[in-house]
């Protein structure tokens, strides 16, 4: 009999992390791979933040902290949101990345068989996290014609008496698309009718918004306020993916239960990282504003380059640092070695082999026929990668 729990056979490792590792392995072997599979900014953590962490170490802030985070950081989070909604320290938990906050929320609320609605394309980890919590992910395929966003009819059709959560992620990973105020208000109208349904608003890319100001569901959902769990963090906006600081803001009942789980598993998030995150939120925002401008420029460059490649159809994204181009026109075509491209996995495998460009197949995000292209790299790499992709796809017959 296997030592492993039965449910573990149902869980997949993160496809994006696996691909990033594969690209890194090739690079370490000396292969000139251009890695566009990454889910993190390409620039270093801002200087003032690094300095704050060094000062925290020197000041001996190296011990256990309260499980749910230091009060200074909670107060800084309250301050960030003060013009949008009122929250108290009891509404906040700081965790080891936004990922842990989402995971703890599920463990704290999901009973066996409870359903979680996940619009697809989705961030790779959502369905497996739901499964680990013994829930049932209910994947709702969202059409490219609505820019991959869930619309009221689809949402309503997916809701059952077992639905516990709706997951919303805007700007979205992998598509980079952002819900408009009107679209969010339309979803709120549906959600108002289902008082037992909670909404997890994953706003981790909120600040990386290129067409308008940052906002999220909470800004237009006053009647749902008691049923929204906001997920955010410093990983993406402040280029702090390795520091592992994320947070959740929501009903005290849920936050308390998440704290219990955190207290019996990982305890507090890294003390030094918390002081670094404190500086990220309280310190100058100039670096963030500058990086938004840089990302917008890279988005435009990447979009123009990819749109220029025959057979690839690209939509202009509005946030995060991803494009999600369509590659299904290559399905059925033959590679120079005689293999046939059957799906997005084959297509990305071919690009890695032939073009030495790592991108992530849409299937990893529940959307066959597409691939995720991260433009959080230098302009030089963007140009090189696009040229290599162009050359490689021209060889498909
Ligand atoms: N949510 C989404 C949509 C993400 O893309 C990611 C990271 O890739 C996370 C959450 C997790 O963020 P963190 O690194 O803070 O755990």
mmCIF file of C-alpha atoms and ligand atoms in Angstrom:
data_model
loop_
_atom_site.group_PDB
_atom_site.id
_atom_site.type_symbol
_atom_site.label_atom_id
_atom_site.label_comp_id
_atom_site.label_asym_id
_atom_site.label_seq_id
_atom_site.Cartn_x
_atom_site.Cartn_y
_atom_site.Cartn_z
ATOM 1 C CA UNK A 1 0.000 0.000 0.000
ATOM 2 C CA UNK A 2 1.285 3.456 -0.876
ATOM 3 C CA UNK A 3 2.337 5.845 1.856
ATOM 4 C CA UNK A 4 0.772 8.665 -0.146
ATOM 5 C CA UNK A 5 -2.694 10.045 0.531
ATOM 6 C CA UNK A 6 -5.201 9.161 -2.181
ATOM 7 C CA UNK A 7 -6.013 12.780 -3.012
ATOM 8 C CA UNK A 8 -2.382 13.550 -3.822
ATOM 9 C CA UNK A 9 -2.639 11.577 -7.082
ATOM 10 C CA UNK A 10 -5.188 14.132 -8.189
ATOM 11 C CA UNK A 11 -2.894 17.135 -7.685
ATOM 12 C CA UNK A 12 -0.564 18.436 -10.396
ATOM 13 C CA UNK A 13 2.653 20.341 -9.746
ATOM 14 C CA UNK A 14 2.562 23.985 -10.875
ATOM 15 C CA UNK A 15 3.054 23.889 -14.661
ATOM 16 C CA UNK A 16 4.530 27.373 -14.806
ATOM 17 C CA UNK A 17 7.124 26.627 -12.137
ATOM 18 C CA UNK A 18 7.966 23.350 -13.903
ATOM 19 C CA UNK A 19 8.485 25.143 -17.208
ATOM 20 C CA UNK A 20 10.541 27.913 -15.656
ATOM 21 C CA UNK A 21 12.737 25.216 -14.068
ATOM 22 C CA UNK A 22 13.145 23.432 -17.398
ATOM 23 C CA UNK A 23 14.198 26.669 -19.084
ATOM 24 C CA UNK A 24 16.644 27.358 -16.265
ATOM 25 C CA UNK A 25 18.103 23.842 -16.520
ATOM 26 C CA UNK A 26 18.728 24.334 -20.241
ATOM 27 C CA UNK A 27 20.260 27.733 -19.569
ATOM 28 C CA UNK A 28 22.540 26.238 -16.896
ATOM 29 C CA UNK A 29 23.685 23.687 -19.502
ATOM 30 C CA UNK A 30 24.753 26.559 -21.716
ATOM 31 C CA UNK A 31 21.758 26.541 -24.091
ATOM 32 C CA UNK A 32 20.850 30.076 -25.092
ATOM 33 C CA UNK A 33 17.212 29.931 -23.916
ATOM 34 C CA UNK A 34 15.074 33.053 -23.781
ATOM 35 C CA UNK A 35 12.780 32.568 -20.832
ATOM 36 C CA UNK A 36 9.385 34.186 -21.287
ATOM 37 C CA UNK A 37 7.644 31.757 -18.969
ATOM 38 C CA UNK A 38 8.325 33.784 -15.868
ATOM 39 C CA UNK A 39 5.681 35.221 -13.586
ATOM 40 C CA UNK A 40 7.772 37.919 -11.989
ATOM 41 C CA UNK A 41 9.192 41.350 -12.828
ATOM 42 C CA UNK A 42 12.690 41.300 -14.309
ATOM 43 C CA UNK A 43 14.034 44.150 -12.192
ATOM 44 C CA UNK A 44 15.500 43.934 -8.730
ATOM 45 C CA UNK A 45 13.602 44.760 -5.536
ATOM 46 C CA UNK A 46 13.716 48.541 -5.076
ATOM 47 C CA UNK A 47 16.691 49.892 -3.069
ATOM 48 C CA UNK A 48 14.701 51.483 -0.233
ATOM 49 C CA UNK A 49 13.000 48.130 0.411
ATOM 50 C CA UNK A 50 16.265 46.193 0.494
ATOM 51 C CA UNK A 51 17.677 48.799 2.851
ATOM 52 C CA UNK A 52 14.678 48.432 5.190
ATOM 53 C CA UNK A 53 15.240 44.669 5.323
ATOM 54 C CA UNK A 54 18.942 45.102 6.126
ATOM 55 C CA UNK A 55 18.030 47.578 8.867
ATOM 56 C CA UNK A 56 15.473 45.116 10.241
ATOM 57 C CA UNK A 57 18.154 42.435 10.485
ATOM 58 C CA UNK A 58 20.545 44.849 12.193
ATOM 59 C CA UNK A 59 17.823 45.923 14.630
ATOM 60 C CA UNK A 60 17.235 42.290 15.593
ATOM 61 C CA UNK A 61 13.777 41.996 14.022
ATOM 62 C CA UNK A 62 14.602 38.374 13.446
ATOM 63 C CA UNK A 63 12.273 36.592 15.844
ATOM 64 C CA UNK A 64 8.724 35.260 15.728
ATOM 65 C CA UNK A 65 6.126 37.939 15.094
ATOM 66 C CA UNK A 66 2.369 37.734 15.680
ATOM 67 C CA UNK A 67 1.083 34.889 13.484
ATOM 68 C CA UNK A 68 -0.995 37.145 11.222
ATOM 69 C CA UNK A 69 1.679 39.820 10.773
ATOM 70 C CA UNK A 70 3.144 42.806 12.634
ATOM 71 C CA UNK A 71 0.682 45.555 13.537
ATOM 72 C CA UNK A 72 2.712 48.200 11.661
ATOM 73 C CA UNK A 73 2.253 46.257 8.415
ATOM 74 C CA UNK A 74 -1.457 45.729 9.037
ATOM 75 C CA UNK A 75 -1.795 49.466 9.680
ATOM 76 C CA UNK A 76 0.063 50.205 6.441
ATOM 77 C CA UNK A 77 -2.399 47.937 4.584
ATOM 78 C CA UNK A 78 -5.338 49.729 6.249
ATOM 79 C CA UNK A 79 -3.803 52.987 5.050
ATOM 80 C CA UNK A 80 -3.410 51.737 1.462
ATOM 81 C CA UNK A 81 -7.148 51.000 1.343
ATOM 82 C CA UNK A 82 -8.418 53.881 3.499
ATOM 83 C CA UNK A 83 -9.988 55.836 0.636
ATOM 84 C CA UNK A 84 -11.723 52.750 -0.730
ATOM 85 C CA UNK A 85 -13.143 50.943 2.295
ATOM 86 C CA UNK A 86 -12.744 50.772 6.031
ATOM 87 C CA UNK A 87 -11.030 47.785 7.554
ATOM 88 C CA UNK A 88 -9.424 47.036 10.905
ATOM 89 C CA UNK A 89 -6.487 44.879 11.962
ATOM 90 C CA UNK A 90 -8.992 42.077 12.675
ATOM 91 C CA UNK A 91 -9.923 42.039 8.983
ATOM 92 C CA UNK A 92 -6.337 41.427 7.839
ATOM 93 C CA UNK A 93 -3.935 38.519 7.776
ATOM 94 C CA UNK A 94 -0.409 38.707 6.362
ATOM 95 C CA UNK A 95 0.804 35.429 4.883
ATOM 96 C CA UNK A 96 3.762 33.848 3.144
ATOM 97 C CA UNK A 97 2.790 35.205 -0.270
ATOM 98 C CA UNK A 98 -0.656 35.731 -1.744
ATOM 99 C CA UNK A 99 -0.539 32.043 -2.580
ATOM 100 C CA UNK A 100 -0.596 31.012 1.060
ATOM 101 C CA UNK A 101 -3.395 33.488 1.794
ATOM 102 C CA UNK A 102 -5.566 31.881 -0.928
ATOM 103 C CA UNK A 103 -4.664 28.405 0.240
ATOM 104 C CA UNK A 104 -5.460 29.157 3.884
ATOM 105 C CA UNK A 105 -8.770 30.757 2.881
ATOM 106 C CA UNK A 106 -9.768 27.555 1.114
ATOM 107 C CA UNK A 107 -8.638 25.310 3.969
ATOM 108 C CA UNK A 108 -10.568 27.496 6.387
ATOM 109 C CA UNK A 109 -13.863 27.469 4.498
ATOM 110 C CA UNK A 110 -14.256 24.544 2.116
ATOM 111 C CA UNK A 111 -16.042 21.362 3.161
ATOM 112 C CA UNK A 112 -15.710 18.187 1.137
ATOM 113 C CA UNK A 113 -17.581 18.609 -2.144
ATOM 114 C CA UNK A 114 -18.099 22.374 -1.843
ATOM 115 C CA UNK A 115 -17.829 24.062 -5.215
ATOM 116 C CA UNK A 116 -15.514 26.885 -6.217
ATOM 117 C CA UNK A 117 -16.255 28.674 -9.479
ATOM 118 C CA UNK A 118 -13.065 29.387 -11.410
ATOM 119 C CA UNK A 119 -13.347 31.311 -14.677
ATOM 120 C CA UNK A 120 -10.946 29.923 -17.271
ATOM 121 C CA UNK A 121 -8.243 30.882 -18.300
ATOM 122 C CA UNK A 122 -7.184 30.809 -14.668
ATOM 123 C CA UNK A 123 -4.009 31.049 -12.617
ATOM 124 C CA UNK A 124 -2.551 27.518 -12.646
ATOM 125 C CA UNK A 125 -2.757 26.963 -8.894
ATOM 126 C CA UNK A 126 -6.463 27.626 -8.262
ATOM 127 C CA UNK A 127 -7.972 24.245 -9.232
ATOM 128 C CA UNK A 128 -5.325 22.199 -7.447
ATOM 129 C CA UNK A 129 -5.572 24.305 -4.298
ATOM 130 C CA UNK A 130 -9.333 23.698 -4.266
ATOM 131 C CA UNK A 131 -8.712 19.974 -4.663
ATOM 132 C CA UNK A 132 -6.228 19.921 -1.788
ATOM 133 C CA UNK A 133 -8.965 21.501 0.339
ATOM 134 C CA UNK A 134 -11.219 18.587 -0.838
ATOM 135 C CA UNK A 135 -13.474 20.971 -2.744
ATOM 136 C CA UNK A 136 -14.660 20.765 -6.338
ATOM 137 C CA UNK A 137 -13.316 23.276 -8.837
ATOM 138 C CA UNK A 138 -16.061 24.302 -11.249
ATOM 139 C CA UNK A 139 -14.273 25.620 -14.321
ATOM 140 C CA UNK A 140 -16.249 28.080 -16.426
ATOM 141 C CA UNK A 141 -14.777 28.506 -19.910
ATOM 142 C CA UNK A 142 -14.733 32.170 -20.821
ATOM 143 C CA UNK A 143 -14.831 33.185 -24.411
ATOM 144 C CA UNK A 144 -12.058 35.016 -26.231
ATOM 145 C CA UNK A 145 -14.834 37.293 -27.551
ATOM 146 C CA UNK A 146 -15.366 38.640 -24.002
ATOM 147 C CA UNK A 147 -11.592 38.862 -23.595
ATOM 148 C CA UNK A 148 -11.725 35.707 -21.456
ATOM 149 C CA UNK A 149 -13.901 37.309 -18.761
ATOM 150 C CA UNK A 150 -16.849 35.661 -17.067
ATOM 151 C CA UNK A 151 -20.212 37.217 -17.972
ATOM 152 C CA UNK A 152 -23.390 37.244 -15.838
ATOM 153 C CA UNK A 153 -25.198 34.425 -17.709
ATOM 154 C CA UNK A 154 -22.221 32.065 -17.436
ATOM 155 C CA UNK A 155 -21.782 32.915 -13.771
ATOM 156 C CA UNK A 156 -25.421 32.342 -12.927
ATOM 157 C CA UNK A 157 -25.478 29.035 -14.824
ATOM 158 C CA UNK A 158 -22.520 27.767 -12.758
ATOM 159 C CA UNK A 159 -23.980 28.582 -9.328
ATOM 160 C CA UNK A 160 -25.498 25.673 -7.364
ATOM 161 C CA UNK A 161 -26.508 25.147 -3.737
ATOM 162 C CA UNK A 162 -22.952 23.834 -3.128
ATOM 163 C CA UNK A 163 -21.173 26.931 -4.478
ATOM 164 C CA UNK A 164 -18.991 28.436 -1.790
ATOM 165 C CA UNK A 165 -16.688 30.761 -3.687
ATOM 166 C CA UNK A 166 -16.315 32.622 -6.926
ATOM 167 C CA UNK A 167 -12.675 33.375 -7.788
ATOM 168 C CA UNK A 168 -12.084 36.584 -9.730
ATOM 169 C CA UNK A 169 -8.655 37.698 -10.874
ATOM 170 C CA UNK A 170 -8.248 41.080 -12.558
ATOM 171 C CA UNK A 171 -5.904 41.961 -14.203
ATOM 172 C CA UNK A 172 -5.734 38.319 -15.016
ATOM 173 C CA UNK A 173 -2.952 35.789 -15.094
ATOM 174 C CA UNK A 174 -2.544 34.489 -17.842
ATOM 175 C CA UNK A 175 -4.512 36.850 -20.124
ATOM 176 C CA UNK A 176 -3.578 40.283 -18.740
ATOM 177 C CA UNK A 177 -7.234 41.301 -19.221
ATOM 178 C CA UNK A 178 -8.994 43.544 -16.740
ATOM 179 C CA UNK A 179 -12.699 43.690 -15.900
ATOM 180 C CA UNK A 180 -14.297 47.072 -16.590
ATOM 181 C CA UNK A 181 -16.398 48.838 -13.977
ATOM 182 C CA UNK A 182 -19.549 47.982 -15.962
ATOM 183 C CA UNK A 183 -18.597 44.293 -16.168
ATOM 184 C CA UNK A 184 -17.929 44.157 -12.430
ATOM 185 C CA UNK A 185 -21.214 45.901 -11.612
ATOM 186 C CA UNK A 186 -23.081 43.380 -13.790
ATOM 187 C CA UNK A 187 -21.488 40.501 -11.885
ATOM 188 C CA UNK A 188 -22.379 42.175 -8.584
ATOM 189 C CA UNK A 189 -26.055 42.207 -9.652
ATOM 190 C CA UNK A 190 -25.936 38.411 -10.039
ATOM 191 C CA UNK A 191 -23.965 37.854 -6.842
ATOM 192 C CA UNK A 192 -26.435 39.913 -4.794
ATOM 193 C CA UNK A 193 -28.999 37.158 -5.372
ATOM 194 C CA UNK A 194 -26.836 34.463 -3.736
ATOM 195 C CA UNK A 195 -26.154 35.427 -0.113
ATOM 196 C CA UNK A 196 -24.257 32.215 0.696
ATOM 197 C CA UNK A 197 -21.693 32.710 -2.041
ATOM 198 C CA UNK A 198 -18.388 34.380 -1.162
ATOM 199 C CA UNK A 199 -16.053 36.092 -3.598
ATOM 200 C CA UNK A 200 -12.285 35.815 -3.577
ATOM 201 C CA UNK A 201 -10.954 38.822 -5.444
ATOM 202 C CA UNK A 202 -7.361 38.089 -6.350
ATOM 203 C CA UNK A 203 -5.991 41.599 -6.885
ATOM 204 C CA UNK A 204 -2.297 40.712 -6.904
ATOM 205 C CA UNK A 205 -1.800 42.530 -10.265
ATOM 206 C CA UNK A 206 -4.076 45.444 -9.402
ATOM 207 C CA UNK A 207 -1.367 48.125 -9.455
ATOM 208 C CA UNK A 208 0.003 46.900 -12.793
ATOM 209 C CA UNK A 209 -2.775 48.487 -14.779
ATOM 210 C CA UNK A 210 -1.932 50.295 -18.030
ATOM 211 C CA UNK A 211 -5.112 51.820 -19.440
ATOM 212 C CA UNK A 212 -6.727 53.314 -16.358
ATOM 213 C CA UNK A 213 -6.342 53.595 -12.612
ATOM 214 C CA UNK A 214 -6.157 50.485 -10.444
ATOM 215 C CA UNK A 215 -9.491 49.227 -9.071
ATOM 216 C CA UNK A 216 -11.165 45.939 -8.268
ATOM 217 C CA UNK A 217 -14.510 44.352 -7.484
ATOM 218 C CA UNK A 218 -14.566 45.753 -3.922
ATOM 219 C CA UNK A 219 -14.831 49.275 -5.314
ATOM 220 C CA UNK A 220 -18.221 48.561 -6.878
ATOM 221 C CA UNK A 221 -19.632 45.937 -4.547
ATOM 222 C CA UNK A 222 -20.917 47.734 -1.451
ATOM 223 C CA UNK A 223 -23.813 45.254 -0.988
ATOM 224 C CA UNK A 224 -21.341 42.334 -1.050
ATOM 225 C CA UNK A 225 -18.752 43.850 1.297
ATOM 226 C CA UNK A 226 -19.251 41.195 3.988
ATOM 227 C CA UNK A 227 -18.669 38.413 1.464
ATOM 228 C CA UNK A 228 -15.506 39.535 -0.269
ATOM 229 C CA UNK A 229 -12.033 38.339 0.546
ATOM 230 C CA UNK A 230 -9.477 40.612 -1.093
ATOM 231 C CA UNK A 231 -6.132 38.992 -1.877
ATOM 232 C CA UNK A 232 -3.159 41.221 -2.518
ATOM 233 C CA UNK A 233 0.539 41.471 -1.740
ATOM 234 C CA UNK A 234 3.857 43.020 -2.614
ATOM 235 C CA UNK A 235 5.232 40.255 -4.859
ATOM 236 C CA UNK A 236 4.343 41.602 -8.287
ATOM 237 C CA UNK A 237 4.053 45.383 -7.779
ATOM 238 C CA UNK A 238 7.283 45.808 -5.847
ATOM 239 C CA UNK A 239 9.256 43.019 -7.480
ATOM 240 C CA UNK A 240 9.355 41.081 -4.224
ATOM 241 C CA UNK A 241 8.381 37.594 -5.379
ATOM 242 C CA UNK A 242 11.124 35.942 -3.347
ATOM 243 C CA UNK A 243 10.313 37.745 -0.106
ATOM 244 C CA UNK A 244 6.973 35.929 0.183
ATOM 245 C CA UNK A 245 4.586 38.513 1.582
ATOM 246 C CA UNK A 246 0.917 38.558 0.636
ATOM 247 C CA UNK A 247 -2.217 39.384 2.553
ATOM 248 C CA UNK A 248 -5.958 38.879 2.737
ATOM 249 C CA UNK A 249 -8.578 41.396 3.831
ATOM 250 C CA UNK A 250 -12.041 40.119 4.640
ATOM 251 C CA UNK A 251 -14.671 39.119 7.152
ATOM 252 C CA UNK A 252 -13.178 38.601 10.647
ATOM 253 C CA UNK A 253 -14.689 35.116 10.849
ATOM 254 C CA UNK A 254 -12.660 33.965 7.847
ATOM 255 C CA UNK A 255 -9.513 35.882 8.826
ATOM 256 C CA UNK A 256 -9.595 34.339 12.320
ATOM 257 C CA UNK A 257 -9.914 30.821 10.903
ATOM 258 C CA UNK A 258 -7.082 31.496 8.454
ATOM 259 C CA UNK A 259 -4.926 32.630 11.409
ATOM 260 C CA UNK A 260 -5.629 29.387 13.240
ATOM 261 C CA UNK A 261 -4.470 27.386 10.198
ATOM 262 C CA UNK A 262 -1.412 29.603 9.800
ATOM 263 C CA UNK A 263 -0.610 29.262 13.523
ATOM 264 C CA UNK A 264 -0.622 25.470 13.229
ATOM 265 C CA UNK A 265 1.348 25.320 9.991
ATOM 266 C CA UNK A 266 3.851 27.996 8.984
ATOM 267 C CA UNK A 267 3.387 30.548 11.834
ATOM 268 C CA UNK A 268 4.237 34.127 10.925
ATOM 269 C CA UNK A 269 5.550 35.104 7.514
ATOM 270 C CA UNK A 270 9.280 35.954 7.542
ATOM 271 C CA UNK A 271 9.851 38.827 9.996
ATOM 272 C CA UNK A 272 12.466 40.543 7.825
ATOM 273 C CA UNK A 273 10.253 40.353 4.750
ATOM 274 C CA UNK A 274 7.431 41.952 6.724
ATOM 275 C CA UNK A 275 9.622 44.972 7.485
ATOM 276 C CA UNK A 276 10.622 45.119 3.840
ATOM 277 C CA UNK A 277 6.932 45.023 2.829
ATOM 278 C CA UNK A 278 6.234 47.792 5.340
ATOM 279 C CA UNK A 279 8.719 50.013 3.519
ATOM 280 C CA UNK A 280 7.234 48.982 0.163
ATOM 281 C CA UNK A 281 3.809 50.230 1.235
ATOM 282 C CA UNK A 282 4.878 53.249 3.326
ATOM 283 C CA UNK A 283 7.936 54.387 1.368
ATOM 284 C CA UNK A 284 8.234 56.180 -1.952
ATOM 285 C CA UNK A 285 5.938 54.888 -4.708
ATOM 286 C CA UNK A 286 8.084 56.445 -7.432
ATOM 287 C CA UNK A 287 9.809 53.171 -8.398
ATOM 288 C CA UNK A 288 6.436 51.500 -8.771
ATOM 289 C CA UNK A 289 5.132 54.348 -10.936
ATOM 290 C CA UNK A 290 8.263 54.147 -13.080
ATOM 291 C CA UNK A 291 7.976 50.386 -13.483
ATOM 292 C CA UNK A 292 4.327 50.683 -14.566
ATOM 293 C CA UNK A 293 5.476 52.978 -17.386
ATOM 294 C CA UNK A 294 8.199 50.524 -18.365
ATOM 295 C CA UNK A 295 5.788 47.570 -18.372
ATOM 296 C CA UNK A 296 3.288 49.510 -20.500
ATOM 297 C CA UNK A 297 6.012 50.214 -23.041
ATOM 298 C CA UNK A 298 7.097 46.558 -23.068
ATOM 299 C CA UNK A 299 3.480 45.462 -23.440
ATOM 300 C CA UNK A 300 3.203 47.638 -26.554
ATOM 301 C CA UNK A 301 6.484 46.370 -28.002
ATOM 302 C CA UNK A 302 5.580 42.720 -27.370
ATOM 303 C CA UNK A 303 2.066 43.176 -28.737
ATOM 304 C CA UNK A 304 3.334 44.790 -31.943
ATOM 305 C CA UNK A 305 6.025 42.160 -32.477
ATOM 306 C CA UNK A 306 3.707 39.196 -31.901
ATOM 307 C CA UNK A 307 0.896 40.682 -33.981
ATOM 308 C CA UNK A 308 3.346 40.782 -36.840
ATOM 309 C CA UNK A 309 3.833 37.002 -36.869
ATOM 310 C CA UNK A 310 1.647 35.209 -39.381
ATOM 311 C CA UNK A 311 -0.707 32.688 -37.731
ATOM 312 C CA UNK A 312 -0.482 34.191 -34.266
ATOM 313 C CA UNK A 313 -3.441 36.217 -33.104
ATOM 314 C CA UNK A 314 -2.721 38.534 -30.238
ATOM 315 C CA UNK A 315 -5.082 40.625 -28.080
ATOM 316 C CA UNK A 316 -3.711 43.688 -26.337
ATOM 317 C CA UNK A 317 -3.774 43.067 -22.608
ATOM 318 C CA UNK A 318 -4.513 45.794 -20.080
ATOM 319 C CA UNK A 319 -2.458 44.812 -17.069
ATOM 320 C CA UNK A 320 -0.131 42.342 -15.306
ATOM 321 C CA UNK A 321 2.805 41.444 -17.583
ATOM 322 C CA UNK A 322 1.326 38.858 -19.901
ATOM 323 C CA UNK A 323 -0.013 38.493 -23.402
ATOM 324 C CA UNK A 324 -2.121 35.450 -24.260
ATOM 325 C CA UNK A 325 -1.856 34.932 -28.022
ATOM 326 C CA UNK A 326 -3.740 32.289 -29.980
ATOM 327 C CA UNK A 327 -1.689 29.553 -31.680
ATOM 328 C CA UNK A 328 -4.402 27.128 -32.825
ATOM 329 C CA UNK A 329 -3.815 27.985 -36.503
ATOM 330 C CA UNK A 330 -0.642 25.860 -36.261
ATOM 331 C CA UNK A 331 -2.452 22.747 -35.035
ATOM 332 C CA UNK A 332 -2.149 19.925 -37.554
ATOM 333 C CA UNK A 333 1.037 21.381 -39.050
ATOM 334 C CA UNK A 334 4.306 19.448 -39.328
ATOM 335 C CA UNK A 335 7.620 20.384 -37.750
ATOM 336 C CA UNK A 336 10.861 20.093 -39.805
ATOM 337 C CA UNK A 337 11.508 16.806 -37.918
ATOM 338 C CA UNK A 338 8.158 15.418 -39.032
ATOM 339 C CA UNK A 339 6.277 15.722 -35.719
ATOM 340 C CA UNK A 340 2.756 17.125 -35.744
ATOM 341 C CA UNK A 341 1.668 20.046 -33.581
ATOM 342 C CA UNK A 342 -1.517 18.768 -31.958
ATOM 343 C CA UNK A 343 -2.031 21.248 -29.125
ATOM 344 C CA UNK A 344 -0.570 24.198 -27.210
ATOM 345 C CA UNK A 345 1.735 21.874 -25.290
ATOM 346 C CA UNK A 346 3.262 20.604 -28.556
ATOM 347 C CA UNK A 347 3.482 24.170 -29.843
ATOM 348 C CA UNK A 348 5.369 25.401 -26.771
ATOM 349 C CA UNK A 349 7.575 22.281 -26.790
ATOM 350 C CA UNK A 350 8.420 23.068 -30.413
ATOM 351 C CA UNK A 351 9.225 26.709 -29.596
ATOM 352 C CA UNK A 352 11.539 25.599 -26.795
ATOM 353 C CA UNK A 353 13.311 23.117 -29.046
ATOM 354 C CA UNK A 354 13.433 25.059 -32.308
ATOM 355 C CA UNK A 355 13.453 28.699 -31.187
ATOM 356 C CA UNK A 356 14.918 28.224 -27.708
ATOM 357 C CA UNK A 357 12.086 30.367 -26.347
ATOM 358 C CA UNK A 358 10.201 29.252 -23.250
ATOM 359 C CA UNK A 359 6.513 30.217 -23.101
ATOM 360 C CA UNK A 360 3.684 28.456 -21.253
ATOM 361 C CA UNK A 361 0.957 26.423 -23.013
ATOM 362 C CA UNK A 362 -2.599 27.661 -22.589
ATOM 363 C CA UNK A 363 -3.626 24.184 -21.432
ATOM 364 C CA UNK A 364 -1.834 24.876 -18.127
ATOM 365 C CA UNK A 365 -4.384 27.661 -17.573
ATOM 366 C CA UNK A 366 -7.363 25.661 -18.789
ATOM 367 C CA UNK A 367 -7.379 27.300 -22.245
ATOM 368 C CA UNK A 368 -6.241 25.117 -25.134
ATOM 369 C CA UNK A 369 -5.183 26.939 -28.300
ATOM 370 C CA UNK A 370 -3.247 29.754 -26.625
ATOM 371 C CA UNK A 371 0.085 30.390 -24.935
ATOM 372 C CA UNK A 372 1.220 32.787 -22.229
ATOM 373 C CA UNK A 373 3.962 35.187 -23.189
ATOM 374 C CA UNK A 374 5.475 37.112 -20.284
ATOM 375 C CA UNK A 375 6.958 40.461 -21.311
ATOM 376 C CA UNK A 376 8.680 41.039 -17.958
ATOM 377 C CA UNK A 377 12.056 40.825 -19.711
ATOM 378 C CA UNK A 378 14.374 43.299 -21.424
ATOM 379 C CA UNK A 379 13.354 44.932 -24.708
ATOM 380 C CA UNK A 380 16.294 43.156 -26.317
ATOM 381 C CA UNK A 381 15.022 39.742 -25.223
ATOM 382 C CA UNK A 382 11.496 40.634 -26.358
ATOM 383 C CA UNK A 383 12.732 41.489 -29.831
ATOM 384 C CA UNK A 384 15.020 38.474 -30.071
ATOM 385 C CA UNK A 385 12.339 36.081 -28.813
ATOM 386 C CA UNK A 386 9.723 37.386 -31.233
ATOM 387 C CA UNK A 387 12.110 37.035 -34.156
ATOM 388 C CA UNK A 388 12.975 33.496 -33.143
ATOM 389 C CA UNK A 389 9.291 32.570 -32.789
ATOM 390 C CA UNK A 390 8.605 34.057 -36.230
ATOM 391 C CA UNK A 391 11.391 32.026 -37.809
ATOM 392 C CA UNK A 392 10.297 28.833 -36.070
ATOM 393 C CA UNK A 393 6.621 29.062 -36.998
ATOM 394 C CA UNK A 394 7.536 29.800 -40.623
ATOM 395 C CA UNK A 395 9.119 26.328 -40.710
ATOM 396 C CA UNK A 396 5.797 24.649 -39.797
ATOM 397 C CA UNK A 397 4.140 23.193 -42.899
HETATM 398 N N1 LIG B 1 -2.430 35.087 -7.743
HETATM 399 C C1 LIG B 1 -2.054 35.146 -9.033
HETATM 400 C C2 LIG B 1 -3.079 35.402 -10.072
HETATM 401 C C3 LIG B 1 -0.701 34.973 -9.379
HETATM 402 O O1 LIG B 1 -0.331 35.040 -10.666
HETATM 403 C C4 LIG B 1 0.236 34.717 -8.362
HETATM 404 C C5 LIG B 1 1.657 34.457 -8.690
HETATM 405 O O2 LIG B 1 2.014 34.070 -9.775
HETATM 406 C C6 LIG B 1 -0.212 34.663 -7.044
HETATM 407 C C7 LIG B 1 -1.552 34.854 -6.760
HETATM 408 C C8 LIG B 1 0.734 34.374 -5.911
HETATM 409 O O3 LIG B 1 1.481 35.467 -5.518
HETATM 410 P P1 LIG B 1 2.618 35.326 -4.405
HETATM 411 O O4 LIG B 1 3.909 35.211 -5.121
HETATM 412 O O5 LIG B 1 2.505 36.582 -3.573
HETATM 413 O O6 LIG B 1 2.316 34.117 -3.593
#
